[in-house]
Amino acid sequence: MSSTAKKKGFGATIWDYLTTVDHKKIAILYLLAGTLFFVIGGIEAMLIRIQLAKPDNDFVSAGLFNEIITMHGTTMIFLAAMPLLFAFMNAVVPLQIGARDVAFPFLNSLGFWLFFWGGIFLNLSWFLGGAPDAGWTSYASLSLASAGHGIDFYAVGLQIAGAGTLISGINFIVTIVNMRAPGMTFMRMPLMTWTTFIASALILFAFPPLTIGLFFLIFDRMFGSNFFDHTMGGNTIIWEHLFWIFGHPEVYILVLPAFGIYSEIIPVFARKRLFGYSSMVFATILIGFLGFMVWAHHMFTVGLGATANAIFAIATMAIAVPTGMKVFNWLCTMWGGSIKVTTPMLYALGFIPSFVAGGVTGVMQAAAPVDYQLHDSYFIVAHFHYVIVGGIVLALLAATHFYWPIMFNRMLNETLGKITFVFFFIGFHLTFFIQHFLGLMGMPRRVFTYLPNQGLDTFNLISTVGAFFMAIGVILLVINVIITSIKGQPCGRDPWGDGRTLEWAIPQPIPFYNFKQTPLVRGLDTFWIEKMEGNKEGMSYAEPISDIHMPNNSFIPFVMVIGLFVAGFGALYNQDADKPWSLVALIVGLAITLGAMIVRSLKDDLGYHIHKEDLLNDKGGNE
Amino acid sequence: MSHDVHVEARSEEEYKYNRRKASQAMRNQVTVFAIMIFLTFVAFATVQAGFSAFLVVPLILLFAGVQVALQLYYFMHLSEKGTGIMQFFMYSGMIVAFTMILAFVTIIWW
């Protein structure tokens, strides 16, 4: 993507990306793969809305509908929203803290390939006998009873992808703790870095319960154990707890980086420093903590008893406090600022009311008696889409426009961006606002059709029309990306003109070693401070120019993951009597992974140095 | 990240200070080691003496907790400066795990 890099053949480029350990290239990989799965999940969403557009519709069958809703939810959460956030975290966080790469570049690459092949594994279920059909929550009694291999694909695919997420999360924690530039104290870290840090901590604590739950499910379905089968002494509720102990923090894993993105965008375009920085940090940490104390609010109707329900209801309502602090801080940041309404800012402006609406319905459901009425109705669907689309997807679209210059040295077309926003924003509210009322009128979620003349017909049609508006918005964004990559001009450093943090201070195209000299951070909003003092270079330096140590590219992560991918098929088909090859696949797959790990352990890979002389010449170390 | 060699000259005072710190740390470790052996001995002794299980079990669990704390703070150097992040993550993890266990024993297997 860098314009100074010499032209390489197509094959060489592919090989470069297969073996890369550079956080900027891995960010691009995450962006591409996340977009692929976002489109797949989006197509599934369109199929759902077409099926529900009119009563008694037979566009898809009931069984296929279950598979589509399951895959829509699973794909959007695990394979679209998370990787797209990881794309921006990878692209921006090391630059924001003045690091040359993440702490473990090899693991960064491994994390990406685990997510990617896990996602491919999950989606191959469509072609291999049917997708999972027990909902994205895959409650155990239902999922154990599901025929075919759908649920097996779910369990194994998410296990592989989840390992990748856990690895990436740990990587970011270590990076942010250890790799900050001199002067970058914790309380000078930009909010994007803070939220990435807290979200990574949540990943660290939340993914192990999911891993355990998925292993129980894998053993129950494929290897004859009975963790969830109550007729054999198991307990089906354990799955629900394990899933939601993971599942609720997962919501915050997604939304905290989104908050971080808004907290970067709003000060830049309000041209004021972030209001209440330390309260923002405090609120982020508090949301992270409380996120672990509320999982049972997804299970009010399970019958935990009034005391348990009351405790979890109160804890849930408490989360509204730090979230409210954040909303007011964003509003106060804009208050009195000289606001420039660019595309990213437009998304940020649209986000605040949309997310507040989602939050308010969340507090409504936190009241357990009300939840008994709302549970499993379209009101719930409306609520979490307001949070996820209104909070996270708007953040992803905003970040796409905002950080495109950092990632590709090009600006996306602003006019087209604003048109995209209008279509997407109107479509989003059209689709989901009316679903609140569908829920209140009694339409249950996860139904594949409904009878006519129950008062549901018009509202469902309006909702479907809204979904098409959103689809138009996404298509416009894709067109924007294509136009920009063909005709776009290099935009240079700080293209928005008001960048505040370190990532905007780096000359474009960003050299592969990021910083020729490690910067010295002299306060919050480093770049802004340097600009205000008339520093044309945008940075003060903490060290003289000297040799830079860089990691070598490696193909080993890819091989490791291919081994797990093969082993996954082995485990999955192990229960079929007519597939004796499955055991071979399981053993060979694990052997490949283990072999790759042994090679990695025994073969010294010490990286290389970029020499001072090469850094000082015109090409700045670029070969 | 710079590879230029730095030479730090230490003054006589610094040298003495470091020596004093090191001997202090050594004394602490030996003391704590003695306490830990004593606690282990008491634990074995209560079992051997044939006390009621209602006394022995909580006592051993208590001693185990104390030993973990001593291990972390004196032998794994958690009492020193610059361990704030580690402590933050450890205690967060403990709180989360404790909440989970509490929930499991109270509302699943009550």
PDB file of N, CA and C in Angstrom, chain A residues 336-381:
ATOM      1  N   GLY A 336     -19.377  24.168  22.887  1.00  0.00           N
ATOM      2  CA  GLY A 336     -18.476  25.295  22.721  1.00  0.00           C
ATOM      3  C   GLY A 336     -17.304  25.036  21.804  1.00  0.00           C
ATOM      4  N   GLY A 337     -17.246  23.860  21.195  1.00  0.00           N
ATOM      5  CA  GLY A 337     -16.171  23.587  20.251  1.00  0.00           C
ATOM      6  C   GLY A 337     -16.502  24.166  18.893  1.00  0.00           C
ATOM      7  N   SER A 338     -15.473  24.310  18.046  1.00  0.00           N
ATOM      8  CA  SER A 338     -15.762  24.776  16.692  1.00  0.00           C
ATOM      9  C   SER A 338     -15.855  23.535  15.812  1.00  0.00           C
ATOM     10  N   ILE A 339     -17.093  23.025  15.716  1.00  0.00           N
ATOM     11  CA  ILE A 339     -17.299  21.678  15.175  1.00  0.00           C
ATOM     12  C   ILE A 339     -17.235  21.670  13.656  1.00  0.00           C
ATOM     13  N   LYS A 340     -16.465  20.703  13.121  1.00  0.00           N
ATOM     14  CA  LYS A 340     -16.387  20.478  11.683  1.00  0.00           C
ATOM     15  C   LYS A 340     -17.161  19.199  11.394  1.00  0.00           C
ATOM     16  N   VAL A 341     -18.247  19.289  10.615  1.00  0.00           N
ATOM     17  CA  VAL A 341     -19.057  18.093  10.407  1.00  0.00           C
ATOM     18  C   VAL A 341     -18.526  17.309   9.205  1.00  0.00           C
ATOM     19  N   THR A 342     -17.515  16.496   9.446  1.00  0.00           N
ATOM     20  CA  THR A 342     -17.002  15.587   8.427  1.00  0.00           C
ATOM     21  C   THR A 342     -17.747  14.261   8.555  1.00  0.00           C
ATOM     22  N   THR A 343     -17.444  13.312   7.650  1.00  0.00           N
ATOM     23  CA  THR A 343     -18.149  12.031   7.712  1.00  0.00           C
ATOM     24  C   THR A 343     -17.958  11.320   9.055  1.00  0.00           C
ATOM     25  N   PRO A 344     -16.707  11.179   9.556  1.00  0.00           N
ATOM     26  CA  PRO A 344     -16.582  10.496  10.856  1.00  0.00           C
ATOM     27  C   PRO A 344     -17.354  11.212  11.961  1.00  0.00           C
ATOM     28  N   MET A 345     -17.333  12.547  11.938  1.00  0.00           N
ATOM     29  CA  MET A 345     -18.038  13.306  12.967  1.00  0.00           C
ATOM     30  C   MET A 345     -19.540  13.094  12.846  1.00  0.00           C
ATOM     31  N   LEU A 346     -20.013  12.973  11.592  1.00  0.00           N
ATOM     32  CA  LEU A 346     -21.436  12.722  11.362  1.00  0.00           C
ATOM     33  C   LEU A 346     -21.855  11.408  12.023  1.00  0.00           C
ATOM     34  N   TYR A 347     -21.014  10.390  11.847  1.00  0.00           N
ATOM     35  CA  TYR A 347     -21.311   9.103  12.496  1.00  0.00           C
ATOM     36  C   TYR A 347     -21.310   9.266  14.017  1.00  0.00           C
ATOM     37  N   ALA A 348     -20.342  10.033  14.538  1.00  0.00           N
ATOM     38  CA  ALA A 348     -20.266  10.215  15.989  1.00  0.00           C
ATOM     39  C   ALA A 348     -21.504  10.949  16.490  1.00  0.00           C
ATOM     40  N   LEU A 349     -21.963  11.944  15.707  1.00  0.00           N
ATOM     41  CA  LEU A 349     -23.169  12.680  16.101  1.00  0.00           C
ATOM     42  C   LEU A 349     -24.386  11.763  16.068  1.00  0.00           C
ATOM     43  N   GLY A 350     -24.438  10.895  15.060  1.00  0.00           N
ATOM     44  CA  GLY A 350     -25.565   9.961  14.959  1.00  0.00           C
ATOM     45  C   GLY A 350     -25.521   8.910  16.055  1.00  0.00           C
ATOM     46  N   PHE A 351     -24.325   8.568  16.466  1.00  0.00           N
ATOM     47  CA  PHE A 351     -24.157   7.507  17.466  1.00  0.00           C
ATOM     48  C   PHE A 351     -24.783   7.873  18.804  1.00  0.00           C
ATOM     49  N   ILE A 352     -24.600   9.132  19.231  1.00  0.00           N
ATOM     50  CA  ILE A 352     -24.992   9.468  20.610  1.00  0.00           C
ATOM     51  C   ILE A 352     -26.481   9.215  20.863  1.00  0.00           C
ATOM     52  N   PRO A 353     -27.401   9.801  20.083  1.00  0.00           N
ATOM     53  CA  PRO A 353     -28.814   9.484  20.348  1.00  0.00           C
ATOM     54  C   PRO A 353     -29.157   8.018  20.124  1.00  0.00           C
ATOM     55  N   SER A 354     -28.563   7.388  19.098  1.00  0.00           N
ATOM     56  CA  SER A 354     -28.899   5.984  18.815  1.00  0.00           C
ATOM     57  C   SER A 354     -28.483   5.106  19.981  1.00  0.00           C
ATOM     58  N   PHE A 355     -27.259   5.314  20.474  1.00  0.00           N
ATOM     59  CA  PHE A 355     -26.772   4.462  21.547  1.00  0.00           C
ATOM     60  C   PHE A 355     -27.522   4.727  22.846  1.00  0.00           C
ATOM     61  N   VAL A 356     -27.853   5.977  23.097  1.00  0.00           N
ATOM     62  CA  VAL A 356     -28.622   6.280  24.301  1.00  0.00           C
ATOM     63  C   VAL A 356     -29.970   5.558  24.256  1.00  0.00           C
ATOM     64  N   ALA A 357     -30.591   5.521  23.065  1.00  0.00           N
ATOM     65  CA  ALA A 357     -31.859   4.787  22.937  1.00  0.00           C
ATOM     66  C   ALA A 357     -31.655   3.317  23.290  1.00  0.00           C
ATOM     67  N   GLY A 358     -30.564   2.734  22.771  1.00  0.00           N
ATOM     68  CA  GLY A 358     -30.276   1.330  23.090  1.00  0.00           C
ATOM     69  C   GLY A 358     -30.001   1.134  24.568  1.00  0.00           C
ATOM     70  N   GLY A 359     -29.322   2.097  25.185  1.00  0.00           N
ATOM     71  CA  GLY A 359     -29.018   1.992  26.604  1.00  0.00           C
ATOM     72  C   GLY A 359     -30.260   2.090  27.454  1.00  0.00           C
ATOM     73  N   VAL A 360     -31.157   2.986  27.068  1.00  0.00           N
ATOM     74  CA  VAL A 360     -32.379   3.168  27.866  1.00  0.00           C
ATOM     75  C   VAL A 360     -33.230   1.906  27.837  1.00  0.00           C
ATOM     76  N   THR A 361     -33.383   1.295  26.649  1.00  0.00           N
ATOM     77  CA  THR A 361     -34.150   0.040  26.613  1.00  0.00           C
ATOM     78  C   THR A 361     -33.433  -1.041  27.405  1.00  0.00           C
ATOM     79  N   GLY A 362     -32.088  -0.955  27.478  1.00  0.00           N
ATOM     80  CA  GLY A 362     -31.336  -1.907  28.292  1.00  0.00           C
ATOM     81  C   GLY A 362     -31.684  -1.791  29.754  1.00  0.00           C
ATOM     82  N   VAL A 363     -31.774  -0.551  30.252  1.00  0.00           N
ATOM     83  CA  VAL A 363     -32.144  -0.360  31.655  1.00  0.00           C
ATOM     84  C   VAL A 363     -33.575  -0.848  31.900  1.00  0.00           C
ATOM     85  N   MET A 364     -34.455  -0.640  30.888  1.00  0.00           N
ATOM     86  CA  MET A 364     -35.817  -1.170  31.035  1.00  0.00           C
ATOM     87  C   MET A 364     -35.795  -2.678  31.268  1.00  0.00           C
ATOM     88  N   GLN A 365     -34.985  -3.379  30.440  1.00  0.00           N
ATOM     89  CA  GLN A 365     -34.950  -4.841  30.572  1.00  0.00           C
ATOM     90  C   GLN A 365     -34.238  -5.278  31.843  1.00  0.00           C
ATOM     91  N   ALA A 366     -33.406  -4.398  32.412  1.00  0.00           N
ATOM     92  CA  ALA A 366     -32.699  -4.769  33.630  1.00  0.00           C
ATOM     93  C   ALA A 366     -33.680  -4.977  34.773  1.00  0.00           C
ATOM     94  N   ALA A 367     -34.849  -4.326  34.708  1.00  0.00           N
ATOM     95  CA  ALA A 367     -35.871  -4.564  35.717  1.00  0.00           C
ATOM     96  C   ALA A 367     -36.472  -5.943  35.449  1.00  0.00           C
ATOM     97  N   ALA A 368     -36.149  -6.892  36.333  1.00  0.00           N
ATOM     98  CA  ALA A 368     -36.509  -8.285  36.072  1.00  0.00           C
ATOM     99  C   ALA A 368     -37.999  -8.509  35.781  1.00  0.00           C
ATOM    100  N   PRO A 369     -38.925  -7.872  36.512  1.00  0.00           N
ATOM    101  CA  PRO A 369     -40.338  -8.132  36.214  1.00  0.00           C
ATOM    102  C   PRO A 369     -40.723  -7.693  34.800  1.00  0.00           C
ATOM    103  N   VAL A 370     -40.157  -6.571  34.345  1.00  0.00           N
ATOM    104  CA  VAL A 370     -40.433  -6.122  32.979  1.00  0.00           C
ATOM    105  C   VAL A 370     -39.838  -7.108  31.988  1.00  0.00           C
ATOM    106  N   ASP A 371     -38.652  -7.625  32.336  1.00  0.00           N
ATOM    107  CA  ASP A 371     -37.984  -8.548  31.423  1.00  0.00           C
ATOM    108  C   ASP A 371     -38.813  -9.809  31.204  1.00  0.00           C
ATOM    109  N   TYR A 372     -39.588 -10.215  32.233  1.00  0.00           N
ATOM    110  CA  TYR A 372     -40.454 -11.381  32.031  1.00  0.00           C
ATOM    111  C   TYR A 372     -41.417 -11.142  30.873  1.00  0.00           C
ATOM    112  N   GLN A 373     -41.830  -9.881  30.690  1.00  0.00           N
ATOM    113  CA  GLN A 373     -42.727  -9.559  29.588  1.00  0.00           C
ATOM    114  C   GLN A 373     -41.971  -9.459  28.269  1.00  0.00           C
ATOM    115  N   LEU A 374     -40.781  -8.861  28.337  1.00  0.00           N
ATOM    116  CA  LEU A 374     -40.056  -8.544  27.097  1.00  0.00           C
ATOM    117  C   LEU A 374     -39.244  -9.723  26.586  1.00  0.00           C
ATOM    118  N   HIS A 375     -38.917 -10.656  27.452  1.00  0.00           N
ATOM    119  CA  HIS A 375     -38.012 -11.740  27.101  1.00  0.00           C
ATOM    120  C   HIS A 375     -38.448 -12.458  25.827  1.00  0.00           C
ATOM    121  N   ASP A 376     -37.456 -12.708  24.938  1.00  0.00           N
ATOM    122  CA  ASP A 376     -37.708 -13.459  23.713  1.00  0.00           C
ATOM    123  C   ASP A 376     -38.705 -12.788  22.773  1.00  0.00           C
ATOM    124  N   SER A 377     -38.876 -11.456  22.918  1.00  0.00           N
ATOM    125  CA  SER A 377     -39.744 -10.766  21.982  1.00  0.00           C
ATOM    126  C   SER A 377     -38.876  -9.897  21.070  1.00  0.00           C
ATOM    127  N   TYR A 378     -39.500  -9.281  20.064  1.00  0.00           N
ATOM    128  CA  TYR A 378     -38.741  -8.428  19.157  1.00  0.00           C
ATOM    129  C   TYR A 378     -38.205  -7.183  19.846  1.00  0.00           C
ATOM    130  N   PHE A 379     -38.736  -6.872  21.052  1.00  0.00           N
ATOM    131  CA  PHE A 379     -38.194  -5.740  21.802  1.00  0.00           C
ATOM    132  C   PHE A 379     -36.711  -5.968  22.094  1.00  0.00           C
ATOM    133  N   ILE A 380     -36.374  -7.212  22.427  1.00  0.00           N
ATOM    134  CA  ILE A 380     -34.975  -7.561  22.720  1.00  0.00           C
ATOM    135  C   ILE A 380     -34.138  -7.391  21.452  1.00  0.00           C
ATOM    136  N   VAL A 381     -34.690  -7.868  20.340  1.00  0.00           N
ATOM    137  CA  VAL A 381     -33.967  -7.746  19.069  1.00  0.00           C
ATOM    138  C   VAL A 381     -33.698  -6.272  18.777  1.00  0.00           C
TER     139      VAL A 381
END
